[in-house]
Amino acid sequence: MAMMNPVYTSRQDMLDEVITLGEEIVASSNLEVLRENANLNGESFSGKMSKFGSEYAKWYANHFVMPKPLVQAIQDNIVYVHDLDQYAIGTTNCIFIPFDKLLREGFNTGNGSVRPPNSIMTAMALVAIIFQSQQNAQYGGVSANKLDHDLAPYVTKSFVKYFRKGLDYFEEGDSAADYGLITMARSDLQVQYPRAFKYAVKETESETLQAAESLIHNLNTMSSRAGGQIPFTSINYGTCTSIEGQLVISSLLAATMRGLGSGETPIFPIQIFKCKQGVNQQPGEPNYELFLKAAECSAKRLYPNFANLDAPLNLMYYDPANPDTEFATMGCRTRVLSDRFGRNHLSGKGNLSFNTLNLVKLGLEHGIALGLRQTADEQGFYRELEHYMDIALDGLLHRFRIQSSQKAKASDFMMREGVWEGGEHLNPEDTVGELLKHGSLSIGFIGLAECMKAMYGKHHGEDTDVYRKAYNLIAFMRDYCDRQSERHNLNITLFATPAEGLSGKFTKRDRADYGEIPGVVDREYYTNSFHIPVYYHISAAKKIELEAPFHGLCNAGAISYIELNGNARSNPAAFLRIIQYALSQQVSYFSINHPIDRCSGCGYEGIIGASCPSCNASEQDVHIRRLRRVTGYLTGDFQTRFNAAKQAEVRDRLKHST
Amino acid sequence: MNICGYYPESINEGEGLRAALFISGCRHHCKGCFSPATWNFHYGEPFTPEREQEIIRDIAGNPLLSGVSILGGDPFFSAAEVSAFLDRLREAAGAISAWIYSGYTFEELTRDAKSPEYGLLSRCQVLVDGRYVDELRDPSLLYRGSSNQRLIDIPASLAQHGIVEWRPTFSF
Ligand code: SF4
């Protein structure tokens, strides 16, 4: 019999809570609950069904599962447990999928077994199926960390097929003969069998493009999770230099630029272009043209984002002979490259869970903003910070024990097929703990800017002294994580929390407790992680320079954004320069935000004010779909799917250009 | 001279990220002008030496800028002052590229090689020229409003005594 968590006292109160939960979901009366997750349609039947499950699961975890200090810290609005609905059942967060292995060996989804594919078309179709199958075994994102390398062999397979067919067709040679290893790079074959070769190249190119188009369509249309949620997919690519790999990359980019059915911007998969000096950063490097194409695509579609393999924290694990050691990321920013047990590569593991700290409240309690003291009480701040990090960590460790004790059969596809490395050796009844230890447990933070305001009256973009204090604070948190990693012999890392559902929750509670405090609690949201506030006037270069050092500290992942107003697609030079500047400053993961509006009257895409510049239709008469990025993922239309806090943040974003 | 706008970083008024400076005053009075308020030479704020220094420092200290763009109104109605500004900017920031917008055409601006207008023109790299013609409005055009307006490579055009159109370095 589960023990009731004594933080709650009255059984009648508990019953009331459960009843209210149900009523709110049925009546769609609490918009904040419904829109907590921008990618879930909480007003649909399946969305409501899933809300019933997750809201009760949270309630249960609160009352009966979590350690008391953690529940208290949540109540005190200092710690946030992400995906609390998954806590009690021991699900894990996210994973990088070893597509190379699954495609090479074939796999079983549980409903049927699948042979290794013999063409790029089939291989890409299977990528979608693998994503979908894996998504059901976890709650966060699913990612391909090197899709170009993973898929290149299947481009070759298609090419071989077409080449042999061409030999017959054009009567140039014997289709059954032994030609050695046939690849698109075989210029000798091209000279000897020009017609068959040319035919094979053309057919392979067109098949790869079609395959990429159908992959992107699939990943935007299939729902796997309840609530009609599309799997949170991310694909990383950019470094494979074989002709076949390059074709995969250029096809994915071309398909993304073409867009979905009526040309609209795809929401998924998030795409990340991996940038590496010597591979794709300067004219003359093998994949430079693809980098330009990636920038073009990003200017049109907001994707791909850019991962920096040359940033020191990523470069130290980089082995040019093994693409699995190249830094890649989950779209939302998760980074899981290093492992104290030696698996310093990406695929086959992921993040297990993370808890986030509300730095703003600690700042309010110990700073000058409330007018209770002249100078900030730094000692008291750090004492409490450490105290709450202990609680957040205990929560992660407690949750890790629950996750570890799960049987392999609970995450059937993930373990049976070895999506999580080594899972294939477990029996269904075995527990998964020994394998999960390769994943990461992360402590996140939010609102560094408002915390500094509360402590010292200025944020870290406004004052160099405050900047140094802000940096030291995050360095302190990182140091704590490193020490605890040693102590517990686990991968404990520091995360620059994206905070989608969270951005407004902390703020709302703090506002109720402290009132509106200028510069601290006067907006509907707290600033993401260590970012310079979106409403603060600062040049793009300065923002990049200030945020870059924090990337080195946040070993569980971080992203920096620059906001551009104006039609990014018409100014490639600006776009490229900003990206390469961010890379040169050692930013680990970077992207440029710019508005993409779409007129449903004429299909024009660009920046649309009150009326469409192309067909002149007014906003009153036609729907203008306004695409914006939130926490790394895109959301179809920010006015209908974002929660109030995120809507406010988008309105406040100050553009680095007007 | 007054200025009626300054954006430290913009992608809309020329290639790359550029600082954009708007000079008050215009006598072209095009029909459908995007902002008739800027016709007035007293509109906006006075371009004091302090403000000028601030802007020069700002531009010199921004490693991401590809250059500066000067718009209006029409900066050619204040040609001598704008030329002096460009000279001081380059003294502080080095050989920085300048785009300039005008309601005059290239032919009009080059009529007299001794005029202050010619002087200003020859200090810039790209001219976006011609009056705005409402009937020729086309929102899909790069960096300009109506299709009669041209993007002109100034040094090449002056050297060849004829119009050489500017071409983007990168095109998507
Ligand atoms: S030249 Fe420009 S500012 Fe002057 S009237 Fe014409 S459009 Fe307006």
Coordinates of N, CA, C and O in Angstrom, one line a residue, chain A residues 164-234:
Chain A
R164 N 23.0 -1.8 -62.6 CA 22.9 -3.1 -63.2 C 21.7 -3.1 -64.2 O 21.8 -3.6 -65.3
K165 N 20.7 -2.5 -63.8 CA 19.5 -2.4 -64.7 C 19.9 -1.6 -66.0 O 19.6 -2.0 -67.2
G166 N 20.7 -0.6 -65.8 CA 21.1 0.3 -67.0 C 22.0 -0.5 -67.9 O 21.9 -0.3 -69.1
L167 N 22.9 -1.3 -67.4 CA 23.8 -2.1 -68.2 C 23.0 -3.0 -69.2 O 23.3 -3.0 -70.4
D168 N 21.9 -3.6 -68.7 CA 21.0 -4.4 -69.5 C 20.3 -3.5 -70.5 O 20.3 -3.8 -71.7
Y169 N 19.7 -2.5 -70.0 CA 18.8 -1.6 -70.8 C 19.6 -1.0 -72.0 O 19.1 -0.9 -73.1
F170 N 20.8 -0.5 -71.7 CA 21.5 0.2 -72.8 C 22.5 -0.8 -73.5 O 23.3 -0.3 -74.3
E171 N 22.4 -2.0 -73.1 CA 23.3 -3.1 -73.7 C 24.7 -2.7 -73.6 O 25.5 -2.8 -74.6
E172 N 25.1 -2.2 -72.4 CA 26.5 -1.8 -72.3 C 27.4 -2.8 -71.6 O 28.6 -2.7 -71.6
G173 N 26.8 -3.7 -70.9 CA 27.6 -4.7 -70.2 C 26.6 -5.8 -69.6 O 25.4 -5.8 -69.9
D174 N 27.3 -6.7 -68.9 CA 26.5 -7.8 -68.3 C 26.1 -7.5 -66.9 O 26.9 -7.2 -66.0
S175 N 24.8 -7.4 -66.7 CA 24.3 -6.9 -65.4 C 24.6 -7.8 -64.3 O 24.6 -7.4 -63.1
A176 N 24.9 -9.1 -64.5 CA 25.2 -10.0 -63.5 C 26.7 -10.1 -63.2 O 27.1 -10.8 -62.2
A177 N 27.5 -9.5 -64.0 CA 29.0 -9.6 -63.8 C 29.5 -9.0 -62.5 O 28.8 -8.2 -61.8
D178 N 30.7 -9.3 -62.1 CA 31.3 -8.8 -60.9 C 32.1 -7.5 -61.2 O 33.1 -7.5 -62.0
Y179 N 31.6 -6.4 -60.7 CA 32.3 -5.1 -61.0 C 33.0 -4.6 -59.8 O 33.4 -3.4 -59.7
G180 N 33.2 -5.4 -58.8 CA 33.8 -4.9 -57.5 C 32.8 -4.1 -56.8 O 31.6 -4.2 -57.1
L181 N 33.2 -3.3 -55.9 CA 32.3 -2.5 -55.1 C 31.8 -1.3 -55.9 O 32.5 -0.4 -56.3
I182 N 30.5 -1.4 -56.3 CA 30.0 -0.3 -57.2 C 29.5 0.8 -56.3 O 28.7 0.6 -55.4
T183 N 30.0 2.0 -56.5 CA 29.6 3.2 -55.8 C 29.4 4.4 -56.8 O 29.9 4.3 -57.9
M184 N 28.9 5.4 -56.3 CA 28.7 6.6 -57.2 C 30.0 7.3 -57.5 O 30.1 8.2 -58.3
A185 N 31.1 6.9 -56.7 CA 32.4 7.5 -56.9 C 33.2 6.8 -57.9 O 34.3 7.2 -58.2
R186 N 32.7 5.7 -58.5 CA 33.6 4.9 -59.4 C 33.6 5.6 -60.8 O 32.9 5.2 -61.7
S187 N 34.6 6.5 -60.9 CA 34.7 7.2 -62.2 C 35.1 6.2 -63.4 O 34.8 6.4 -64.5
D188 N 35.8 5.1 -63.0 CA 36.2 4.2 -64.0 C 34.9 3.5 -64.7 O 34.8 3.4 -65.9
L189 N 33.9 3.2 -63.8 CA 32.7 2.7 -64.4 C 32.0 3.7 -65.2 O 31.4 3.4 -66.2
Q190 N 32.1 5.0 -64.8 CA 31.4 6.1 -65.5 C 32.0 6.2 -66.9 O 31.3 6.4 -67.9
V191 N 33.3 6.0 -67.0 CA 34.0 6.1 -68.3 C 33.6 4.9 -69.2 O 33.3 5.0 -70.4
Q192 N 33.6 3.7 -68.6 CA 33.4 2.5 -69.3 C 31.9 2.3 -69.7 O 31.6 1.8 -70.8
Y193 N 31.0 2.7 -68.8 CA 29.6 2.4 -69.1 C 28.8 3.7 -68.9 O 28.0 3.9 -68.0
P194 N 29.1 4.7 -69.8 CA 28.6 6.1 -69.5 C 27.1 6.1 -69.5 O 26.5 6.9 -68.6
R195 N 26.4 5.4 -70.3 CA 24.9 5.5 -70.3 C 24.3 4.9 -69.1 O 23.4 5.5 -68.5
A196 N 24.7 3.7 -68.8 CA 24.2 3.0 -67.6 C 24.5 3.8 -66.4 O 23.6 4.0 -65.5
F197 N 25.7 4.4 -66.3 CA 26.1 5.2 -65.1 C 25.3 6.4 -65.0 O 24.8 6.7 -63.9
K198 N 25.1 7.1 -66.1 CA 24.3 8.4 -66.0 C 22.9 8.1 -65.6 O 22.3 8.8 -64.8
Y199 N 22.4 7.0 -66.2 CA 21.0 6.7 -65.9 C 20.9 6.3 -64.4 O 20.0 6.8 -63.7
A200 N 21.9 5.6 -63.9 CA 21.8 5.2 -62.5 C 21.9 6.4 -61.5 O 21.2 6.5 -60.5
V201 N 22.8 7.4 -61.9 CA 22.9 8.6 -61.1 C 21.6 9.4 -61.1 O 21.1 9.7 -60.0
K202 N 21.0 9.5 -62.2 CA 19.7 10.3 -62.3 C 18.6 9.6 -61.5 O 17.9 10.3 -60.7
E203 N 18.5 8.3 -61.7 CA 17.4 7.6 -60.9 C 17.7 7.6 -59.4 O 16.7 7.8 -58.7
T204 N 18.9 7.5 -59.1 CA 19.2 7.5 -57.6 C 19.0 8.8 -57.0 O 18.4 8.9 -55.9
E205 N 19.3 9.9 -57.7 CA 19.0 11.2 -57.2 C 17.6 11.4 -57.0 O 17.1 12.0 -56.0
S206 N 16.8 11.0 -58.0 CA 15.4 11.3 -57.9 C 14.7 10.4 -56.8 O 13.9 10.9 -56.1
E207 N 15.2 9.2 -56.7 CA 14.7 8.3 -55.6 C 15.0 8.9 -54.2 O 14.2 8.9 -53.3
T208 N 16.2 9.4 -54.1 CA 16.6 9.9 -52.8 C 15.8 11.1 -52.4 O 15.4 11.3 -51.3
L209 N 15.6 12.0 -53.4 CA 14.8 13.2 -53.1 C 13.3 12.8 -52.7 O 12.8 13.3 -51.8
Q210 N 12.8 11.8 -53.5 CA 11.4 11.4 -53.1 C 11.4 10.8 -51.8 O 10.4 11.0 -51.0
A211 N 12.4 10.0 -51.5 CA 12.5 9.3 -50.1 C 12.5 10.4 -49.0 O 11.8 10.3 -48.0
A212 N 13.3 11.4 -49.3 CA 13.4 12.5 -48.3 C 12.1 13.2 -48.1 O 11.7 13.5 -47.0
E213 N 11.4 13.5 -49.2 CA 10.1 14.1 -49.1 C 9.2 13.3 -48.3 O 8.4 13.8 -47.5
S214 N 9.2 12.0 -48.6 CA 8.2 11.2 -47.9 C 8.5 11.1 -46.4 O 7.7 11.0 -45.6
L215 N 9.8 11.0 -46.1 CA 10.2 11.0 -44.7 C 9.7 12.2 -44.0 O 9.1 12.2 -42.9
I216 N 9.9 13.4 -44.6 CA 9.5 14.6 -43.9 C 8.0 14.7 -43.8 O 7.4 15.1 -42.8
H217 N 7.3 14.2 -44.8 CA 5.8 14.2 -44.7 C 5.4 13.2 -43.6 O 4.5 13.6 -42.8
N218 N 6.0 12.1 -43.6 CA 5.7 11.1 -42.6 C 5.8 11.7 -41.2 O 5.0 11.5 -40.3
L219 N 7.0 12.3 -41.0 CA 7.3 12.8 -39.6 C 6.4 14.0 -39.2 O 6.4 14.4 -38.1
N220 N 5.7 14.6 -40.2 CA 4.8 15.6 -39.8 C 3.3 15.2 -39.7 O 2.5 16.0 -39.3
T221 N 3.1 14.0 -40.2 CA 1.7 13.6 -40.2 C 1.3 12.5 -39.2 O 0.2 12.3 -38.8
M222 N 2.3 11.6 -38.9 CA 1.9 10.5 -38.1 C 1.9 10.9 -36.6 O 2.6 11.7 -36.1
S223 N 0.9 10.4 -35.9 CA 0.8 10.6 -34.5 C 1.2 9.3 -33.8 O 0.8 8.3 -34.2
S224 N 2.0 9.5 -32.8 CA 2.3 8.2 -32.1 C 1.8 8.4 -30.6 O 1.2 7.5 -30.1
R225 N 2.0 9.6 -30.1 CA 1.5 9.7 -28.7 C 0.1 10.0 -28.7 O -0.5 10.6 -29.6
A226 N -0.5 9.8 -27.6 CA -1.9 10.1 -27.4 C -2.0 11.7 -27.5 O -1.1 12.4 -27.3
G227 N -3.2 12.2 -27.9 CA -3.4 13.6 -28.0 C -2.9 14.1 -29.3 O -2.8 15.2 -29.6
G228 N -2.8 13.1 -30.3 CA -2.4 13.5 -31.6 C -1.1 14.1 -31.7 O -0.8 15.0 -32.5
Q229 N -0.2 13.8 -30.8 CA 1.1 14.4 -30.8 C 2.0 13.7 -31.8 O 2.1 12.5 -31.9
I230 N 2.7 14.5 -32.6 CA 3.7 14.0 -33.5 C 4.9 13.7 -32.7 O 5.3 14.4 -31.8
P231 N 5.6 12.6 -33.1 CA 6.9 12.3 -32.3 C 7.8 13.5 -32.4 O 7.9 14.1 -33.4
F232 N 8.5 13.7 -31.3 CA 9.5 14.8 -31.3 C 10.8 14.4 -31.9 O 11.7 13.9 -31.2
T233 N 10.8 14.5 -33.2 CA 12.0 14.0 -33.9 C 13.0 15.1 -34.3 O 12.7 16.2 -34.6
S234 N 14.3 14.7 -34.2 CA 15.4 15.5 -34.6 C 16.3 14.7 -35.5 O 16.5 13.6 -35.2

